[in-house]
Amino acid sequence: MPSRLVAYLDTADSAAALLETIRSTPALAIDTEGASFHRFVDRIYLLQLSTPTVSAIIDPLAAGPLPGLGTVLEDATIEKVFHDADYDLRLLHQDYGWHVRRIFDTRIAAQLLGLKAFGLAALLERYFGLTVEKKHQRADWSQRPLSRDMLDYAAQDTSHLLELRERLHGELERMGRWEWAREEFGRLEGTRWPDEDPAQSFLKVKGARDLSRRELAILRELVNWRDDAARAMDRATFRVMSNEALLDVARVAPATAEALGGVKGVPRGMLQRGAPDLLDAVRRGLAVTDDELPRFPKSPRWARDPDFDDRVIRLKAVRDAGAARLGLDPGFLCGRERLETIARVNPASVEGLAQIPELRRWQIAELGEGFLAALTGRSEASPYRDA
């Protein structure tokens, strides 16, 4: 634990008093704890905050809406330091509607520096020689009361983030990559979950594309059944039944409890409690008429391009050479999907590359000329930008 005192705040008044004192802080480290491993709908069950002078843990279940924190998080004059901000930002928007501004993400910073181990525990050990225990990584943060041990564990997530930020910022500056980081951090603003139709969630089950349309209809009913059961128990869906088991049930389409019991992965407890409802779901899927069977939405149709695969291969060679030169993970530098987008658009100029939303300015500066040469098949062109 750091030397500064860590306060545990579980009333609206105590949280408001703290938030009032940090409104003028230049930087705020923040982390959230959810319970997606345990609950049907995840939300924020704990908030950890650190400024240069104080650290605190807020219980949002007891402290209420926390408008003072929203004011700080949306204030562009205060830097907010996260480690791996994506999920935190989604929860903060989901639960409170906040649009966090001026972000520094220590995970992204570490990746831009080319560090192979960029988890928080690895970074704290690298820069401060600290060993962080991982025994509460999948703890149920929705439970109350929280043990002292759990609170101590949670406090570590922000207690050193501001010092870590300083170390990483300094290295980014020395390597000439601070502007890269600023661009990446700017893109994090506005991160939220997209609006989706829950009735189509069964299409996202990994392996669903391997099913027939009839089996897909059964899967749809099974996913609806599982969601209803998980919601009623407030339990994570995989704790009710795994996706693999649902897929197997959809393929077998059992008509009896005995047949259902023969499907691998179906929990024994579920057979005892929920077999009738589960078998009803199978029957509903079998009853869907042929003309109403679900299907996956058609993917965008692209004109047949015999040179597409070759362009992707050439772009990948440029990307891999750039990754070796910069000391970055190739997938982080420019992932396969992004390479395919470039190959499909097939731009003829740097300006054309800049029109691809997925590409960053710093990526274009480092790889743009090489990409353009690869797209035209000019093997004599250098894949590197000018020094």
CSV table of C-alpha atoms in Angstrom, one decimal:
chain,number,residue,atom,x,y,z
A,1,MET,CA,0.0,0.0,0.0
A,2,PRO,CA,1.2,3.6,-0.7
A,3,SER,CA,2.0,5.9,2.1
A,4,ARG,CA,-1.0,8.2,1.5
A,5,LEU,CA,-4.1,7.3,3.4
A,6,VAL,CA,-6.8,5.4,1.5
A,7,ALA,CA,-10.3,6.5,2.6
A,8,TYR,CA,-13.3,4.2,2.2
A,9,LEU,CA,-16.4,6.3,1.5
A,10,ASP,CA,-19.9,4.8,1.7
A,11,THR,CA,-22.2,7.8,2.2
A,12,ALA,CA,-23.3,10.5,-0.1
A,13,ASP,CA,-22.0,13.2,2.2
A,14,SER,CA,-18.5,11.7,2.6
A,15,ALA,CA,-18.2,11.1,-1.2
A,16,ALA,CA,-19.4,14.6,-2.0
A,17,ALA,CA,-16.9,16.2,0.5
A,18,LEU,CA,-14.0,14.3,-1.1
A,19,LEU,CA,-15.1,15.2,-4.7
A,20,GLU,CA,-15.3,18.8,-3.7
A,21,THR,CA,-11.7,18.8,-2.5
A,22,ILE,CA,-10.4,17.3,-5.8
A,23,ARG,CA,-12.1,19.6,-8.2
A,24,SER,CA,-8.9,21.5,-8.8
A,25,THR,CA,-6.6,18.5,-9.0
A,26,PRO,CA,-4.4,18.5,-12.2
A,27,ALA,CA,-4.7,14.7,-12.5
A,28,LEU,CA,-7.0,11.9,-11.3
A,29,ALA,CA,-6.3,8.2,-11.5
A,30,ILE,CA,-9.4,6.2,-11.6
A,31,ASP,CA,-10.5,2.5,-11.8
A,32,THR,CA,-13.8,0.7,-11.5
A,33,GLU,CA,-14.8,-2.7,-10.3
A,34,GLY,CA,-17.7,-4.5,-11.9
A,35,ALA,CA,-19.0,-8.1,-11.5
A,36,SER,CA,-19.5,-9.4,-15.0
A,37,PHE,CA,-18.2,-12.7,-13.9
A,38,HIS,CA,-21.0,-13.0,-11.4
A,39,ARG,CA,-24.0,-10.8,-12.4
A,40,PHE,CA,-26.4,-10.8,-15.3
A,41,VAL,CA,-26.0,-7.1,-16.0
A,42,ASP,CA,-22.7,-5.6,-15.0
A,43,ARG,CA,-22.5,-2.2,-13.4
A,44,ILE,CA,-20.0,-0.3,-11.3
A,45,TYR,CA,-19.8,-1.7,-7.7
A,46,LEU,CA,-16.6,0.2,-6.6
A,47,LEU,CA,-14.8,3.3,-7.7
A,48,GLN,CA,-11.1,3.8,-6.9
A,49,LEU,CA,-9.6,7.3,-7.1
A,50,SER,CA,-6.2,8.8,-6.5
A,51,THR,CA,-4.9,12.3,-6.8
A,52,PRO,CA,-1.3,13.4,-6.1
A,53,THR,CA,-2.3,13.8,-2.4
A,54,VAL,CA,-5.2,11.5,-1.6
A,55,SER,CA,-6.5,8.0,-2.5
A,56,ALA,CA,-10.1,6.9,-1.9
A,57,ILE,CA,-12.5,4.1,-2.6
A,58,ILE,CA,-16.1,5.0,-3.1
A,59,ASP,CA,-19.0,2.6,-2.7
A,60,PRO,CA,-21.5,3.8,-5.4
A,61,LEU,CA,-24.2,1.5,-4.1
A,62,ALA,CA,-24.3,3.5,-0.9
A,63,ALA,CA,-23.1,6.9,-2.0
A,64,GLY,CA,-25.6,7.4,-4.8
A,65,PRO,CA,-25.3,9.4,-8.1
A,66,LEU,CA,-22.0,11.2,-7.5
A,67,PRO,CA,-22.6,14.3,-9.7
A,68,GLY,CA,-19.3,15.8,-8.4
A,69,LEU,CA,-17.3,13.0,-10.0
A,70,GLY,CA,-19.1,13.5,-13.3
A,71,THR,CA,-18.0,17.1,-13.2
A,72,VAL,CA,-14.4,16.1,-12.7
A,73,LEU,CA,-14.4,13.4,-15.3
A,74,GLU,CA,-15.9,15.6,-18.0
A,75,ASP,CA,-13.5,18.5,-17.2
A,76,ALA,CA,-10.9,18.7,-20.0
A,77,THR,CA,-8.5,20.6,-17.7
A,78,ILE,CA,-8.0,17.6,-15.5
A,79,GLU,CA,-6.2,14.5,-16.9
A,80,LYS,CA,-7.8,11.2,-16.1
A,81,VAL,CA,-5.4,8.3,-15.9
A,82,PHE,CA,-6.7,4.7,-16.4
A,83,HIS,CA,-5.1,1.4,-17.1
A,84,ASP,CA,-7.0,-0.2,-20.0
A,85,ALA,CA,-9.7,2.3,-20.0
A,86,ASP,CA,-12.1,0.8,-22.5
A,87,TYR,CA,-14.4,-1.2,-20.2
A,88,ASP,CA,-14.2,1.4,-17.5
A,89,LEU,CA,-15.4,4.1,-19.9
A,90,ARG,CA,-18.2,1.9,-21.1
A,91,LEU,CA,-19.5,1.3,-17.6
A,92,LEU,CA,-19.2,4.9,-16.6
A,93,HIS,CA,-21.3,5.9,-19.6
A,94,GLN,CA,-23.8,3.1,-19.1
A,95,ASP,CA,-24.3,3.8,-15.4
A,96,TYR,CA,-24.0,7.6,-15.3
A,97,GLY,CA,-24.0,8.9,-18.9
A,98,TRP,CA,-20.6,10.5,-18.4
A,99,HIS,CA,-18.4,11.4,-21.3
A,100,VAL,CA,-14.9,11.3,-19.9
A,101,ARG,CA,-12.4,13.7,-21.5
A,102,ARG,CA,-8.6,14.1,-21.5
A,103,ILE,CA,-7.6,10.5,-20.9
A,104,PHE,CA,-4.2,8.9,-20.4
A,105,ASP,CA,-4.2,5.1,-20.7
A,106,THR,CA,-1.2,3.5,-19.2
A,107,ARG,CA,-1.8,0.2,-21.1
A,108,ILE,CA,-1.9,2.0,-24.5
A,109,ALA,CA,1.2,4.0,-23.5
A,110,ALA,CA,3.1,0.8,-22.7
A,111,GLN,CA,2.1,-0.8,-26.0
A,112,LEU,CA,3.2,2.3,-27.9
A,113,LEU,CA,6.6,1.9,-26.2
A,114,GLY,CA,6.8,-1.7,-27.5
A,115,LEU,CA,6.6,-3.3,-24.0
A,116,LYS,CA,5.7,-7.0,-24.3
A,117,ALA,CA,4.2,-7.2,-20.8
A,118,PHE,CA,1.7,-4.3,-20.5
A,119,GLY,CA,-0.7,-5.5,-17.8
A,120,LEU,CA,-0.8,-3.3,-14.7
A,121,ALA,CA,0.9,-5.9,-12.5
A,122,ALA,CA,3.7,-6.2,-15.0
A,123,LEU,CA,4.2,-2.5,-15.2
A,124,LEU,CA,4.2,-1.9,-11.5
A,125,GLU,CA,6.8,-4.6,-11.1
A,126,ARG,CA,8.9,-3.2,-14.0
A,127,TYR,CA,8.9,0.5,-12.8
A,128,PHE,CA,8.5,0.2,-9.1
A,129,GLY,CA,9.5,-3.3,-8.1
A,130,LEU,CA,6.1,-4.0,-6.7
A,131,THR,CA,4.5,-7.4,-6.6
A,132,VAL,CA,0.7,-7.3,-6.9
A,133,GLU,CA,-1.3,-10.3,-5.8
A,134,LYS,CA,-4.0,-11.5,-8.2
A,135,LYS,CA,-6.2,-13.5,-5.9
A,136,HIS,CA,-9.1,-11.0,-6.2
A,137,GLN,CA,-9.1,-10.6,-10.0
A,138,ARG,CA,-12.4,-12.4,-10.3
A,139,ALA,CA,-13.9,-11.4,-6.9
A,140,ASP,CA,-17.6,-10.6,-6.6
A,141,TRP,CA,-17.4,-6.9,-6.0
A,142,SER,CA,-21.2,-6.7,-5.7
A,143,GLN,CA,-21.1,-8.5,-2.4
A,144,ARG,CA,-21.4,-6.5,0.8
A,145,PRO,CA,-19.6,-6.1,3.1
A,146,LEU,CA,-16.3,-6.1,1.3
A,147,SER,CA,-13.4,-7.5,3.3
A,148,ARG,CA,-10.4,-5.3,4.3
A,149,ASP,CA,-8.3,-7.6,2.1
A,150,MET,CA,-10.5,-6.8,-0.9
A,151,LEU,CA,-10.4,-3.1,-0.3
A,152,ASP,CA,-6.6,-3.2,0.0
A,153,TYR,CA,-6.4,-5.0,-3.3
A,154,ALA,CA,-8.7,-2.6,-5.0
A,155,ALA,CA,-6.7,0.4,-3.7
A,156,GLN,CA,-3.6,-0.8,-5.6
A,157,ASP,CA,-5.3,-0.2,-8.9
A,158,THR,CA,-4.9,3.5,-8.7
A,159,SER,CA,-2.4,4.2,-6.0
A,160,HIS,CA,0.6,4.1,-8.3
A,161,LEU,CA,-1.1,5.1,-11.6
A,162,LEU,CA,-0.1,8.8,-11.5
A,163,GLU,CA,3.6,7.9,-10.9
A,164,LEU,CA,3.4,5.3,-13.6
A,165,ARG,CA,1.9,7.9,-16.0
A,166,GLU,CA,4.9,10.1,-15.4
A,167,ARG,CA,7.4,7.3,-16.2
A,168,LEU,CA,5.5,6.3,-19.4
A,169,HIS,CA,5.0,9.9,-20.5
A,170,GLY,CA,8.7,10.5,-20.2
A,171,GLU,CA,9.6,7.5,-22.3
A,172,LEU,CA,7.1,8.4,-24.9
A,173,GLU,CA,8.6,11.9,-25.1
A,174,ARG,CA,12.1,10.5,-25.4
A,175,MET,CA,11.1,8.1,-28.2
A,176,GLY,CA,9.2,10.8,-30.1
A,177,ARG,CA,5.9,9.0,-29.6
A,178,TRP,CA,3.9,11.3,-27.4
A,179,GLU,CA,1.8,12.6,-30.3
A,180,TRP,CA,1.0,9.0,-31.1
A,181,ALA,CA,-0.3,8.6,-27.6
A,182,ARG,CA,-2.3,11.8,-27.7
A,183,GLU,CA,-4.0,10.6,-30.8
A,184,GLU,CA,-4.8,7.3,-29.3
A,185,PHE,CA,-6.1,8.8,-26.1
A,186,GLY,CA,-8.3,11.2,-28.0
A,187,ARG,CA,-10.0,8.3,-29.7
A,188,LEU,CA,-11.0,6.9,-26.4
A,189,GLU,CA,-13.3,9.8,-25.6
A,190,GLY,CA,-16.9,8.9,-26.2
A,191,THR,CA,-16.3,5.1,-25.8
A,192,ARG,CA,-19.6,3.4,-25.1
A,193,TRP,CA,-21.5,0.3,-25.9
A,194,PRO,CA,-23.3,0.5,-29.2
A,195,ASP,CA,-27.1,0.3,-29.4
A,196,GLU,CA,-27.9,-3.3,-30.2
A,197,ASP,CA,-31.1,-5.3,-30.6
A,198,PRO,CA,-31.1,-7.9,-27.7
A,199,ALA,CA,-33.3,-10.1,-29.9
A,200,GLN,CA,-30.3,-10.6,-32.2
A,201,SER,CA,-27.8,-11.5,-29.5
A,202,PHE,CA,-28.0,-15.2,-30.4
A,203,LEU,CA,-26.2,-14.4,-33.6
A,204,LYS,CA,-23.2,-13.4,-31.6
A,205,VAL,CA,-22.7,-16.8,-30.0
A,206,LYS,CA,-19.4,-18.1,-31.1
A,207,GLY,CA,-20.0,-21.1,-33.3
A,208,ALA,CA,-23.6,-20.0,-34.3
A,209,ARG,CA,-22.5,-19.6,-38.0
A,210,ASP,CA,-21.8,-23.3,-38.1
A,211,LEU,CA,-25.5,-24.2,-37.4
A,212,SER,CA,-28.2,-24.9,-39.9
A,213,ARG,CA,-31.1,-22.4,-40.0
A,214,ARG,CA,-33.3,-24.8,-38.1
A,215,GLU,CA,-30.6,-25.2,-35.4
A,216,LEU,CA,-30.2,-21.4,-35.4
A,217,ALA,CA,-33.9,-21.1,-34.6
A,218,ILE,CA,-33.5,-23.5,-31.7
A,219,LEU,CA,-30.4,-21.5,-30.5
A,220,ARG,CA,-32.4,-18.3,-30.5
A,221,GLU,CA,-35.0,-19.8,-28.2
A,222,LEU,CA,-32.3,-21.3,-26.0
A,223,VAL,CA,-30.5,-18.0,-25.6
A,224,ASN,CA,-33.8,-16.2,-24.7
A,225,TRP,CA,-34.5,-18.9,-22.2
A,226,ARG,CA,-31.0,-18.6,-20.7
A,227,ASP,CA,-31.2,-14.8,-20.5
A,228,ASP,CA,-34.6,-15.0,-18.7
A,229,ALA,CA,-33.2,-17.5,-16.2
A,230,ALA,CA,-30.0,-15.5,-15.7
A,231,ARG,CA,-31.9,-12.3,-15.2
A,232,ALA,CA,-34.2,-13.9,-12.7
A,233,MET,CA,-31.2,-15.1,-10.7
A,234,ASP,CA,-29.0,-12.1,-11.4
A,235,ARG,CA,-26.3,-14.4,-12.5
A,236,ALA,CA,-23.8,-14.2,-15.4
A,237,THR,CA,-25.3,-16.2,-18.4
A,238,PHE,CA,-22.4,-18.6,-18.6
A,239,ARG,CA,-23.1,-19.6,-15.0
A,240,VAL,CA,-26.5,-20.8,-16.1
A,241,MET,CA,-25.3,-22.7,-19.2
A,242,SER,CA,-22.3,-22.3,-21.4
A,243,ASN,CA,-22.5,-21.3,-25.0
A,244,GLU,CA,-21.0,-24.6,-26.0
A,245,ALA,CA,-23.8,-26.5,-24.2
A,246,LEU,CA,-26.4,-24.3,-25.9
A,247,LEU,CA,-24.9,-25.1,-29.3
A,248,ASP,CA,-24.9,-28.8,-28.6
A,249,VAL,CA,-28.6,-28.7,-27.4
A,250,ALA,CA,-29.5,-26.9,-30.6
A,251,ARG,CA,-27.8,-29.5,-32.7
A,252,VAL,CA,-29.3,-32.5,-30.9
A,253,ALA,CA,-32.7,-30.9,-30.4
A,254,PRO,CA,-33.6,-33.3,-27.5
A,255,ALA,CA,-37.3,-34.1,-27.0
A,256,THR,CA,-37.1,-35.7,-23.5
A,257,ALA,CA,-35.3,-35.0,-20.2
A,258,GLU,CA,-33.4,-38.2,-20.7
A,259,ALA,CA,-32.1,-37.1,-24.1
A,260,LEU,CA,-31.3,-33.6,-22.7
A,261,GLY,CA,-29.3,-35.3,-19.9
A,262,GLY,CA,-27.1,-36.9,-22.6
A,263,VAL,CA,-26.0,-33.6,-24.0
A,264,LYS,CA,-22.5,-32.7,-22.8
A,265,GLY,CA,-22.3,-29.6,-20.7
A,266,VAL,CA,-25.8,-29.4,-19.5
A,267,PRO,CA,-25.6,-28.8,-15.7
A,268,ARG,CA,-27.1,-31.5,-13.5
A,269,GLY,CA,-28.8,-28.8,-11.4
A,270,MET,CA,-30.4,-27.3,-14.5
A,271,LEU,CA,-31.7,-30.7,-15.5
A,272,GLN,CA,-33.5,-30.9,-12.1
A,273,ARG,CA,-34.8,-27.4,-12.1
A,274,GLY,CA,-35.2,-26.2,-15.7
A,275,ALA,CA,-35.5,-29.2,-18.0
A,276,PRO,CA,-39.2,-28.5,-18.8
A,277,ASP,CA,-38.5,-24.8,-19.8
A,278,LEU,CA,-35.4,-25.8,-21.7
A,279,LEU,CA,-37.3,-28.5,-23.7
A,280,ASP,CA,-40.1,-26.0,-24.4
A,281,ALA,CA,-37.5,-23.7,-25.9
A,282,VAL,CA,-36.3,-26.5,-28.2
A,283,ARG,CA,-39.9,-27.2,-29.2
A,284,ARG,CA,-40.5,-23.6,-30.0
A,285,GLY,CA,-37.4,-23.6,-32.3
A,286,LEU,CA,-38.6,-26.7,-34.0
A,287,ALA,CA,-42.1,-25.1,-34.6
A,288,VAL,CA,-40.7,-22.1,-36.5
A,289,THR,CA,-42.0,-22.3,-40.1
A,290,ASP,CA,-39.4,-22.7,-42.8
A,291,ASP,CA,-40.0,-19.3,-44.3
A,292,GLU,CA,-39.4,-17.7,-40.8
A,293,LEU,CA,-36.2,-19.4,-39.9
A,294,PRO,CA,-33.5,-16.9,-38.8
A,295,ARG,CA,-30.5,-16.2,-40.9
A,296,PHE,CA,-27.4,-14.1,-40.5
A,297,PRO,CA,-27.5,-10.7,-42.2
A,298,LYS,CA,-25.8,-10.6,-45.5
A,299,SER,CA,-22.3,-9.2,-45.3
A,300,PRO,CA,-21.5,-6.3,-47.6
A,301,ARG,CA,-20.9,-7.6,-51.1
A,302,TRP,CA,-17.6,-6.5,-52.6
A,303,ALA,CA,-16.9,-6.7,-56.3
A,304,ARG,CA,-14.6,-9.6,-57.0
A,305,ASP,CA,-11.0,-8.4,-57.0
A,306,PRO,CA,-8.5,-11.0,-58.0
A,307,ASP,CA,-5.6,-8.8,-56.6
A,308,PHE,CA,-7.1,-8.3,-53.2
A,309,ASP,CA,-5.4,-11.1,-51.4
A,310,ASP,CA,-2.0,-10.2,-53.0
A,311,ARG,CA,-2.5,-6.6,-51.8
A,312,VAL,CA,-3.1,-7.8,-48.3
A,313,ILE,CA,0.0,-9.9,-48.4
A,314,ARG,CA,2.1,-7.0,-49.6
A,315,LEU,CA,0.6,-4.6,-47.0
A,316,LYS,CA,1.3,-7.2,-44.3
A,317,ALA,CA,5.0,-7.3,-45.4
A,318,VAL,CA,5.2,-3.5,-45.0
A,319,ARG,CA,3.4,-3.7,-41.6
A,320,ASP,CA,5.7,-6.4,-40.3
A,321,ALA,CA,8.8,-4.6,-41.5
A,322,GLY,CA,7.6,-1.5,-39.8
A,323,ALA,CA,6.8,-3.3,-36.6
A,324,ALA,CA,10.3,-4.7,-36.5
A,325,ARG,CA,11.8,-1.3,-37.1
A,326,LEU,CA,9.6,0.4,-34.4
A,327,GLY,CA,9.8,-2.5,-31.9
A,328,LEU,CA,6.0,-2.8,-31.8
A,329,ASP,CA,3.7,-5.8,-31.9
A,330,PRO,CA,2.5,-6.1,-35.5
A,331,GLY,CA,-1.1,-6.6,-34.5
A,332,PHE,CA,-1.0,-3.5,-32.4
A,333,LEU,CA,0.7,-1.4,-35.1
A,334,CYS,CA,-1.9,-2.3,-37.7
A,335,GLY,CA,-4.3,-5.3,-37.3
A,336,ARG,CA,-5.3,-7.7,-40.1
A,337,GLU,CA,-8.8,-6.2,-40.4
A,338,ARG,CA,-7.3,-2.8,-40.9
A,339,LEU,CA,-5.0,-4.1,-43.6
A,340,GLU,CA,-7.9,-5.6,-45.4
A,341,THR,CA,-9.8,-2.3,-45.3
A,342,ILE,CA,-6.8,-0.6,-46.9
A,343,ALA,CA,-6.5,-3.3,-49.5
A,344,ARG,CA,-10.3,-3.0,-50.3
A,345,VAL,CA,-10.3,0.8,-50.5
A,346,ASN,CA,-7.0,0.7,-52.5
A,347,PRO,CA,-6.1,4.4,-52.1
A,348,ALA,CA,-3.7,6.0,-54.5
A,349,SER,CA,-2.4,8.8,-52.2
A,350,VAL,CA,-1.6,9.7,-48.6
A,351,GLU,CA,-4.8,11.8,-48.7
A,352,GLY,CA,-6.7,8.7,-49.7
A,353,LEU,CA,-5.2,6.8,-46.7
A,354,ALA,CA,-6.3,9.6,-44.4
A,355,GLN,CA,-9.9,9.1,-45.5
A,356,ILE,CA,-9.9,5.6,-43.9
A,357,PRO,CA,-11.4,6.2,-40.4
A,358,GLU,CA,-9.6,3.3,-38.8
A,359,LEU,CA,-6.1,4.6,-39.7
A,360,ARG,CA,-4.3,7.0,-37.3
A,361,ARG,CA,-2.2,9.9,-38.5
A,362,TRP,CA,0.8,8.4,-36.8
A,363,GLN,CA,0.3,5.1,-38.6
A,364,ILE,CA,0.1,6.9,-41.9
A,365,ALA,CA,3.3,8.8,-41.1
A,366,GLU,CA,5.2,5.6,-40.3
A,367,LEU,CA,3.7,3.3,-42.9
A,368,GLY,CA,1.8,5.3,-45.5
A,369,GLU,CA,4.5,5.5,-48.2
A,370,GLY,CA,5.2,1.8,-47.8
A,371,PHE,CA,1.5,1.0,-48.0
A,372,LEU,CA,1.1,3.0,-51.2
A,373,ALA,CA,4.1,1.3,-52.8
A,374,ALA,CA,2.7,-2.1,-51.8
A,375,LEU,CA,-0.7,-1.3,-53.3
A,376,THR,CA,0.9,-0.4,-56.6
A,377,GLY,CA,3.2,-3.4,-56.5
A,378,ARG,CA,6.3,-1.2,-56.6
A,379,SER,CA,8.8,-3.6,-55.0
A,380,GLU,CA,11.6,-1.1,-55.4
A,381,ALA,CA,9.9,1.4,-53.1
A,382,SER,CA,11.1,1.5,-49.5
A,383,PRO,CA,8.5,0.4,-46.9
A,384,TYR,CA,9.8,3.0,-44.5
A,385,ARG,CA,9.0,6.6,-44.2
A,386,ASP,CA,11.7,9.1,-44.8
A,387,ALA,CA,14.0,9.6,-41.8
